């Protein structure tokens, strides 16, 4: 069975204090790994899709990387507006169309 | 990316009643998805809705409890039937393809 585990559950950072979030996954075959940002009371906002080990994607202060077992979301010099819950999801090559397996998320709080 | 709206944004309901949630997309899409996000937990796929055919439900979800309509390529509804407090969740619709899925803002449901 496909599994996605995110760590830590919560992360409190000072503004400018860089850190990384982890997403460990187990799938029979990886079709894609996805990162989302979710603000309170809102739906998840798409950030990145990664397809193969070694791939990296960047957007502003965020950088996502992928290995065969896990993905990292690096937050460089975070600002308070980066506070959100970050969700990781995978699609397996054997799953039905559109079935994403989500992790529980990492809640990030960035204080000034 | 698609612009997705949901109605209502939130509701408080009495146990034993039913609520229908609407999802509207600004472009024609083949597949729409309904998710549930229980407090403090991950997103769980309820069903996939194709226009002109029966919805496909994931394990643990049944049509009698969560009937879905998909009358055209831009609209879908999810009904939560005979509600109990355990149905208190955020319900999200999403659309997407191979690259990713885009989510609506969600409907926050509290059942008393």
XYZ file of N, CA and C in Angstrom:
672
model
N 0.844 -1.194 0.000
C 0.000 0.000 0.000
C 0.884 1.251 0.000
N 0.480 2.229 -0.812
C 1.239 3.482 -0.876
C 1.142 4.248 0.436
N 2.273 4.814 0.854
C 2.294 5.581 2.105
C 3.120 6.840 1.938
N 2.673 7.902 2.599
C 3.401 9.167 2.599
C 3.492 9.643 4.037
N 4.706 9.901 4.501
C 4.940 10.346 5.874
C 5.711 11.656 5.846
N 5.168 12.676 6.501
C 5.827 13.968 6.542
C 6.361 14.249 7.943
N 7.530 14.870 7.968
C 8.109 15.261 9.251
C 8.874 16.570 9.101
N 8.953 17.364 10.177
C 8.219 17.171 11.420
C 6.738 17.508 11.244
N 5.927 17.259 12.274
C 4.511 17.634 12.212
C 4.358 19.143 12.251
N 5.220 19.786 13.012
C 5.157 21.238 13.156
C 6.565 21.790 13.259
N 6.731 23.016 12.774
C 8.049 23.645 12.740
C 7.881 25.130 13.004
N 8.616 25.610 13.983
C 8.555 27.030 14.306
C 9.913 27.641 13.977
N 9.939 28.660 13.136
C 11.182 29.257 12.661
C 11.192 30.748 12.937
N 12.383 31.256 13.174
C 12.570 32.699 13.205
C 12.706 33.176 11.760
N 12.266 34.372 11.502
C 12.436 34.947 10.172
C 13.907 34.888 9.781
N 14.187 34.360 8.589
C 15.556 34.248 8.111
C 16.236 32.935 8.456
N 15.601 32.124 9.296
C 16.189 30.847 9.728
C 15.794 29.745 8.752
N 16.697 29.328 7.906
C 16.408 28.318 6.878
C 16.196 26.935 7.492
N 15.391 26.114 6.851
C 15.112 24.764 7.347
C 14.576 23.900 6.215
N 14.393 22.613 6.509
C 13.886 21.678 5.508
C 12.775 20.819 6.076
N 11.806 20.531 5.220
C 10.719 19.624 5.548
C 10.946 18.318 4.790
N 10.565 17.213 5.423
C 10.789 15.906 4.816
C 9.484 15.229 4.429
N 9.503 14.551 3.294
C 8.378 13.738 2.847
C 8.935 12.381 2.419
N 8.690 11.358 3.216
C 9.116 10.002 2.874
C 7.948 9.261 2.241
N 8.224 8.515 1.186
C 7.117 7.857 0.500
C 7.456 6.413 0.148
N 6.398 5.625 0.055
C 6.497 4.247 -0.403
C 5.421 4.038 -1.448
N 5.832 3.815 -2.683
C 4.888 3.559 -3.760
C 5.434 2.433 -4.636
N 4.531 1.750 -5.299
C 4.950 0.663 -6.181
C 5.682 1.216 -7.398
N 5.305 2.360 -7.850
C 5.972 3.031 -8.965
C 5.562 4.489 -8.918
N 6.527 5.407 -8.940
C 6.195 6.822 -8.753
C 5.837 7.464 -10.088
N 4.597 7.970 -10.160
C 4.188 8.737 -11.329
C 4.543 10.210 -11.130
N 4.473 10.651 -9.872
C 4.807 12.040 -9.578
C 4.693 12.315 -8.090
N 5.486 13.275 -7.614
C 5.412 13.727 -6.224
C 5.076 15.204 -6.244
N 4.143 15.604 -5.404
C 3.577 16.947 -5.466
C 3.694 17.633 -4.119
N 4.028 18.915 -4.148
C 4.028 19.738 -2.955
C 2.952 20.807 -3.078
N 2.219 20.997 -1.963
C 1.176 22.005 -1.881
C 1.389 22.832 -0.625
N 0.875 24.035 -0.674
C 0.817 24.914 0.489
C -0.658 25.114 0.818
N -1.012 25.017 2.109
C -2.394 25.235 2.508
C -2.451 26.251 3.643
N -3.130 27.364 3.390
C -3.357 28.371 4.416
C -4.650 28.039 5.155
N -4.768 28.476 6.403
C -5.977 28.165 7.188
C -7.249 28.603 6.479
N -8.224 27.698 6.414
C -9.508 28.034 5.821
C -9.514 28.050 4.307
N -8.427 27.599 3.678
C -8.343 27.608 2.213
C -7.983 26.225 1.679
N -8.201 26.051 0.374
C -7.804 24.812 -0.255
C -6.317 24.801 -0.544
N -5.734 23.623 -0.745
C -4.308 23.523 -1.050
C -3.957 24.262 -2.339
N -2.805 24.923 -2.314
C -2.290 25.662 -3.474
C -1.093 24.919 -4.021
N -1.130 24.598 -5.308
C -0.068 23.821 -5.927
C 1.257 24.581 -5.937
N 2.341 23.863 -5.587
C 3.682 24.444 -5.623
C 4.549 23.780 -6.696
N 4.780 22.464 -6.555
C 5.726 21.773 -7.428
C 5.241 20.369 -7.766
N 5.706 19.871 -8.924
C 5.630 18.460 -9.263
C 7.040 17.974 -9.583
N 7.415 16.833 -8.987
C 8.701 16.204 -9.257
C 8.442 14.800 -9.780
N 9.231 14.366 -10.757
C 8.948 13.097 -11.406
C 10.020 12.028 -11.195
N 11.288 12.447 -11.059
C 12.337 11.433 -10.985
C 13.430 11.864 -10.022
N 14.131 10.887 -9.471
C 15.199 11.134 -8.514
C 16.240 12.067 -9.108
N 16.655 13.026 -8.313
C 17.632 14.003 -8.763
C 17.018 15.296 -9.256
N 15.722 15.291 -9.477
C 15.047 16.482 -9.983
C 14.899 17.517 -8.880
N 15.010 18.795 -9.247
C 14.849 19.899 -8.320
C 13.966 20.962 -8.961
N 13.141 21.614 -8.130
C 12.314 22.728 -8.608
C 12.423 23.854 -7.582
N 12.397 25.097 -8.062
C 12.510 26.248 -7.172
C 11.413 27.265 -7.458
N 10.986 27.928 -6.380
C 10.030 29.012 -6.502
C 10.246 29.938 -5.330
N 10.772 31.103 -5.625
C 11.079 32.113 -4.606
C 11.963 31.480 -3.526
N 11.512 31.417 -2.288
C 12.340 30.911 -1.197
C 12.227 29.406 -1.006
N 11.466 28.746 -1.855
C 11.224 27.312 -1.732
C 11.984 26.534 -2.800
N 12.550 25.413 -2.380
C 13.221 24.512 -3.298
C 12.861 23.089 -2.932
N 12.359 22.331 -3.900
C 11.976 20.941 -3.669
C 12.960 20.024 -4.375
N 13.357 18.957 -3.672
C 14.248 17.955 -4.233
C 13.641 16.578 -4.059
N 14.124 15.624 -4.859
C 13.537 14.287 -4.856
C 14.629 13.221 -4.939
N 14.510 12.197 -4.059
C 15.325 10.988 -4.166
C 14.369 9.819 -4.380
N 14.898 8.610 -4.387
C 14.044 7.443 -4.625
C 13.150 7.106 -3.439
N 13.454 7.693 -2.287
C 12.677 7.355 -1.090
C 12.016 8.551 -0.434
N 12.499 9.780 -0.754
C 11.981 10.933 -0.051
C 12.144 12.211 -0.855
N 11.425 13.217 -0.404
C 11.547 14.538 -0.989
C 11.735 15.537 0.144
N 12.489 16.587 -0.156
C 12.691 17.651 0.804
C 12.162 18.954 0.230
N 11.557 19.744 1.111
C 11.184 21.107 0.748
C 12.030 22.033 1.607
N 12.969 22.708 0.954
C 13.862 23.604 1.656
C 13.266 25.009 1.638
N 13.235 25.639 2.795
C 12.765 27.016 2.902
C 13.976 27.871 3.284
N 14.373 28.743 2.374
C 15.561 29.567 2.577
C 15.151 30.960 3.032
N 15.748 31.389 4.155
C 15.474 32.726 4.707
C 13.977 33.013 4.724
N 13.217 32.207 5.454
C 11.761 32.353 5.426
C 11.284 33.682 5.984
N 10.109 34.090 5.496
C 9.437 35.282 5.972
C 8.120 34.870 6.630
N 7.523 35.739 7.450
C 6.246 35.378 8.092
C 5.170 34.915 7.106
N 5.181 35.451 5.896
C 4.166 35.048 4.915
C 4.366 33.618 4.402
N 5.461 32.985 4.766
C 5.671 31.574 4.420
C 4.986 30.647 5.425
N 4.400 31.203 6.460
C 3.674 30.402 7.447
C 2.472 29.747 6.784
N 2.397 28.435 6.882
C 1.326 27.659 6.251
C 1.555 26.195 6.598
N 0.604 25.355 6.196
C 0.818 23.915 6.254
C 1.261 23.458 4.873
N 2.350 22.705 4.814
C 2.893 22.218 3.546
C 2.569 20.731 3.418
N 1.896 20.400 2.329
C 1.432 19.037 2.084
C 2.232 18.396 0.961
N 2.520 17.136 1.135
C 3.191 16.338 0.123
C 2.214 15.254 -0.339
N 2.227 14.936 -1.618
C 1.343 13.892 -2.148
C 2.077 13.124 -3.238
N 1.696 11.870 -3.431
C 2.286 11.072 -4.501
C 1.184 10.453 -5.353
N 1.515 10.229 -6.605
C 0.682 9.428 -7.487
C 1.482 8.218 -7.913
N 0.844 7.062 -7.810
C 1.502 5.818 -8.181
C 1.139 5.455 -9.617
N 2.037 4.761 -10.268
C 1.760 4.310 -11.635
C 0.664 3.257 -11.669
N 0.370 2.642 -10.531
C -0.643 1.588 -10.507
C -1.994 2.084 -10.007
N -2.062 3.309 -9.507
C -3.316 3.825 -8.976
C -4.222 4.325 -10.086
N -5.504 4.413 -9.755
C -6.471 4.907 -10.723
C -6.202 6.378 -10.999
N -6.714 6.846 -12.092
C -6.506 8.223 -12.534
C -6.858 9.210 -11.436
N -5.901 10.075 -11.116
C -6.177 11.169 -10.208
C -6.103 10.836 -8.741
N -5.775 9.606 -8.386
C -5.743 9.277 -6.970
C -4.417 9.722 -6.376
N -4.459 10.785 -5.602
C -3.294 11.280 -4.893
C -3.306 10.724 -3.470
N -2.160 10.269 -2.997
C -2.006 9.858 -1.598
C -1.303 11.004 -0.880
N -1.996 11.630 0.078
C -1.440 12.786 0.761
C -0.814 12.407 2.089
N 0.221 13.136 2.458
C 0.741 13.077 3.812
C -0.077 13.986 4.716
N 0.201 13.921 6.014
C -0.576 14.687 6.992
C -0.164 16.152 7.039
N 0.977 16.479 6.451
C 1.395 17.866 6.384
C 2.362 18.273 7.480
N 3.085 19.358 7.217
C 3.944 20.000 8.206
C 3.456 21.427 8.377
N 3.092 21.773 9.602
C 2.632 23.138 9.886
C 3.838 24.006 10.208
N 4.069 25.020 9.402
C 5.217 25.912 9.564
C 4.747 27.272 10.053
N 5.374 27.744 11.124
C 5.110 29.083 11.644
C 6.423 29.853 11.628
N 6.429 31.000 10.960
C 7.617 31.847 10.876
C 7.335 33.126 11.646
N 8.129 33.380 12.669
C 7.903 34.552 13.510
C 8.906 35.658 13.158
N 8.456 36.910 13.249
C 9.340 38.045 12.895
C 10.524 38.152 13.841
N -3.944 27.203 -14.794
C -4.664 26.557 -13.712
C -6.129 26.958 -13.731
N -7.005 26.084 -13.209
C -8.432 26.336 -13.191
C -8.820 27.144 -11.964
N -9.898 27.941 -12.120
C -10.472 28.659 -10.982
C -11.688 27.873 -10.525
N -11.676 27.480 -9.274
C -12.708 26.607 -8.729
C -13.418 27.304 -7.578
N -14.737 27.281 -7.591
C -15.502 27.852 -6.486
C -16.393 26.778 -5.872
N -16.649 26.925 -4.590
C -17.501 25.982 -3.872
C -18.550 26.743 -3.066
N -19.737 26.141 -2.984
C -20.794 26.677 -2.148
C -21.429 25.564 -1.343
N -21.778 25.744 -0.079
C -21.415 26.916 0.721
C -19.953 26.858 1.155
N -19.441 27.959 1.655
C -18.068 27.948 2.173
C -18.012 27.286 3.536
N -19.092 27.382 4.279
C -19.190 26.722 5.571
C -20.651 26.549 5.950
N -20.907 25.577 6.837
C -22.272 25.369 7.312
C -22.244 24.612 8.628
N -23.262 24.849 9.412
C -23.479 24.107 10.651
C -24.788 23.376 10.489
N -24.791 22.057 10.648
C -25.972 21.251 10.380
C -26.300 20.366 11.578
N -27.552 19.965 11.636
C -27.996 19.056 12.679
C -27.827 17.616 12.213
N -27.532 16.730 13.148
C -27.389 15.323 12.790
C -28.682 14.796 12.173
N -28.512 13.881 11.210
C -29.651 13.286 10.528
C -30.088 14.033 9.279
N -29.580 15.240 9.088
C -29.930 16.004 7.898
C -28.894 15.767 6.801
N -29.127 16.357 5.622
C -28.220 16.214 4.488
C -27.812 17.590 3.993
N -26.622 17.664 3.417
C -26.108 18.913 2.856
C -25.550 18.635 1.476
N -25.898 19.481 0.523
C -25.339 19.369 -0.824
C -24.333 20.483 -1.057
N -23.137 20.101 -1.462
C -22.038 21.031 -1.727
C -21.874 21.146 -3.238
N -21.766 22.381 -3.706
C -21.618 22.617 -5.140
C -20.177 22.990 -5.478
N -19.734 22.549 -6.637
C -18.397 22.873 -7.131
C -18.514 23.338 -8.579
N -18.010 24.545 -8.838
C -18.077 25.142 -10.172
C -16.668 25.444 -10.658
N -16.372 25.070 -11.900
C -15.046 25.314 -12.484
C -15.202 26.271 -13.654
N -14.183 27.107 -13.886
C -14.292 28.130 -14.924
C -13.946 27.608 -16.313
N -13.641 26.329 -16.442
C -13.349 25.735 -17.742
C -13.843 24.293 -17.749
N -13.997 23.736 -18.929
C -14.483 22.365 -19.033
C -13.379 21.384 -18.645
N -13.717 20.451 -17.790
C -12.751 19.458 -17.324
C -13.378 18.075 -17.408
N -12.553 17.089 -17.687
C -13.066 15.733 -17.812
C -13.387 15.140 -16.443
N -12.461 15.296 -15.524
C -12.623 14.621 -14.245
C -12.606 15.629 -13.102
N -13.469 15.383 -12.152
C -13.498 16.173 -10.929
C -13.402 15.203 -9.761
N -12.790 15.679 -8.693
C -12.525 14.816 -7.541
C -13.076 15.464 -6.276
N -13.557 14.647 -5.383
C -14.020 15.121 -4.080
C -13.159 14.503 -2.979
N -12.652 15.384 -2.086
C -11.809 14.969 -0.977
C -12.450 15.371 0.339
N -12.038 14.689 1.383
C -12.395 15.060 2.743
C -11.113 15.296 3.534
N -11.127 16.353 4.336
C -9.992 16.647 5.209
C -10.531 16.798 6.618
N -10.382 15.749 7.407
C -10.845 15.789 8.781
C -9.857 16.577 9.628
N -10.325 17.133 10.754
C -9.481 18.014 11.566
C -8.130 17.391 11.887
N -7.071 18.094 11.553
C -5.726 17.643 11.868
C -5.243 16.465 11.050
N -5.990 16.107 10.013
C -5.602 14.931 9.236
C -5.345 15.280 7.777
N -4.899 14.262 7.063
C -4.567 14.424 5.657
C -5.828 14.485 4.791
N -5.638 14.809 3.521
C -6.741 14.764 2.564
C -6.976 13.317 2.142
N -8.248 12.936 2.080
C -8.627 11.586 1.671
C -9.593 11.684 0.499
N -9.291 10.971 -0.574
C -10.148 10.989 -1.751
C -11.434 10.228 -1.466
N -12.577 10.889 -1.716
C -13.882 10.239 -1.556
C -14.263 9.535 -2.855
N -14.233 10.288 -3.955
C -14.686 9.724 -5.226
C -14.205 10.578 -6.385
N -14.223 9.962 -7.543
C -13.906 10.623 -8.805
C -15.186 10.720 -9.619
N -15.455 11.910 -10.157
C -16.709 12.153 -10.879
C -16.431 12.476 -12.334
N -16.904 11.624 -13.215
C -16.816 11.865 -14.659
C -18.176 12.298 -15.179
N -18.178 13.196 -16.139
C -19.434 13.637 -16.726
C -20.061 12.507 -17.514
N -21.332 12.254 -17.246
C -22.073 11.258 -18.003
C -21.925 9.838 -17.522
N -21.267 9.642 -16.381
C -21.138 8.278 -15.866
C -21.215 8.299 -14.349
N -21.362 7.118 -13.777
C -21.418 7.004 -12.316
C -20.075 7.384 -11.707
N -20.126 7.991 -10.533
C -18.894 8.315 -9.836
C -18.213 7.039 -9.347
N -16.907 7.092 -9.234
C -16.116 5.965 -8.731
C -15.698 6.273 -7.305
N -16.113 5.443 -6.347
C -15.881 5.693 -4.938
C -14.672 4.918 -4.436
N -13.944 5.536 -3.528
C -12.792 4.892 -2.900
C -13.275 3.993 -1.766
N -12.379 3.114 -1.361
C -12.700 2.198 -0.280
C -13.102 2.980 0.968
N -14.213 2.567 1.573
C -14.694 3.222 2.787
C -15.742 4.284 2.537
N -16.007 4.601 1.283
C -17.014 5.608 0.922
C -18.045 4.951 0.008
N -19.340 5.216 0.277
C -20.415 4.598 -0.492
C -21.357 5.645 -1.051
N -22.001 5.276 -2.140
C -22.870 6.213 -2.850
C -24.065 6.640 -2.008
N -24.589 5.760 -1.172
C -25.759 6.119 -0.365
C -25.443 7.232 0.623
N -24.210 7.271 1.087
C -23.795 8.277 2.055
C -23.310 9.552 1.361
N -22.644 9.396 0.235
C -22.054 10.536 -0.484
C -22.465 10.529 -1.962
N -23.738 10.706 -2.262
C -24.134 10.750 -3.670
C -23.525 11.952 -4.379
N -23.118 11.723 -5.624
C -22.440 12.741 -6.418
C -23.174 12.899 -7.743
N -23.314 14.142 -8.176
C -23.837 14.404 -9.513
C -22.780 15.115 -10.340
N -22.829 14.889 -11.661
C -21.885 15.542 -12.577
C -22.653 15.811 -13.862
N -23.514 16.831 -13.842
C -24.406 17.059 -14.981
C -23.728 17.617 -16.224
N -22.583 18.288 -16.058
C -21.873 18.831 -17.217
C -20.386 18.925 -16.911
N -19.621 19.503 -17.831
C -18.159 19.481 -17.710
C -17.599 20.573 -16.802
N -18.463 21.411 -16.215
C -17.962 22.477 -15.348
C -18.558 22.443 -13.943
N -19.372 21.444 -13.629
C -20.127 21.486 -12.377
C -20.280 20.093 -11.782
N -20.243 20.043 -10.441
C -20.498 18.791 -9.730
C -21.072 19.114 -8.359
N -21.807 18.188 -7.799
C -22.275 18.312 -6.422
C -21.944 17.060 -5.642
N -21.681 17.256 -4.362
C -21.488 16.168 -3.402
C -22.504 16.360 -2.296
N -23.279 15.337 -2.006
C -24.219 15.393 -0.894
C -23.698 14.539 0.252
N -23.716 15.103 1.436
C -23.384 14.344 2.636
C -24.722 14.015 3.297
N -25.073 12.733 3.311
C -26.408 12.309 3.722
C -26.444 11.821 5.162
N -27.607 12.007 5.782
C -27.824 11.487 7.138
C -26.610 11.757 8.020
N -26.292 13.026 8.172
C -25.035 13.424 8.805
C -24.955 13.079 10.286
N -23.743 12.798 10.720
C -23.418 12.599 12.129
C -22.225 13.494 12.457
N -21.938 13.709 13.730
C -20.795 14.556 14.090
C -19.485 14.095 13.454
N -19.358 12.800 13.170
C -18.131 12.283 12.543
C -17.940 12.801 11.112
N -18.988 13.367 10.534
C -18.888 13.939 9.179
C -18.352 15.357 9.200
N -18.112 15.915 10.364
C -17.549 17.257 10.465
C -16.155 17.253 9.855
N -15.988 18.011 8.786
C -14.748 17.997 8.015
C -14.737 19.192 7.078
N -13.625 19.328 6.381
C -13.583 20.206 5.222
C -13.728 19.320 3.994
N -14.641 19.690 3.104
C -14.850 18.946 1.865
C -14.323 19.797 0.706
N -13.471 19.184 -0.106
C -12.781 19.900 -1.176
C -13.049 19.227 -2.517
N -13.312 20.039 -3.524
C -13.335 19.481 -4.860
C -12.064 19.899 -5.584
N -11.660 19.101 -6.531
C -10.452 19.417 -7.291
C -10.595 18.942 -8.724
N -9.775 19.540 -9.579
C -9.725 19.141 -10.979
C -8.264 19.018 -11.352
N -7.987 18.257 -12.396
C -6.596 18.167 -12.788
C -6.354 17.132 -13.848
N -5.101 16.957 -14.115
C -4.686 15.997 -15.120
C -3.428 15.308 -14.684
N -2.573 15.012 -15.640
C -1.351 14.267 -15.341
C -0.394 15.049 -14.451
N -0.346 16.374 -14.654
C 0.673 17.172 -13.974
C 0.348 17.395 -12.511
N -0.884 17.733 -12.209
C -1.242 18.005 -10.819
C -2.744 18.128 -10.696
N -3.188 18.448 -9.495
C -4.594 18.746 -9.252
C -4.703 20.121 -8.620
N -5.763 20.836 -8.982
C -6.031 22.151 -8.425
C -7.281 22.052 -7.576
N -7.228 22.717 -6.427
C -8.280 22.561 -5.436
C -9.141 23.801 -5.297
N -10.404 23.568 -4.962
C -11.282 24.649 -4.581
C -10.986 25.105 -3.165
N -11.697 26.138 -2.701
C -11.426 26.695 -1.373
C -11.944 25.832 -0.231
N -12.804 24.854 -0.527
C -13.296 23.961 0.502
C -14.609 24.418 1.115
N -15.329 23.453 1.667
C -16.546 23.694 2.428
C -16.324 23.137 3.824
N -16.401 24.021 4.798
C -16.168 23.616 6.202
C -17.504 23.248 6.815
N -17.653 21.986 7.197
C -18.918 21.467 7.710
C -18.781 21.072 9.169
N -19.703 21.563 9.976
C -19.777 21.177 11.385
C -21.158 20.565 11.621
N -21.163 19.343 12.144
C -22.416 18.634 12.419
C -22.601 18.529 13.927
N -23.737 19.032 14.388
C -24.002 19.031 15.844
C -24.897 17.877 16.251
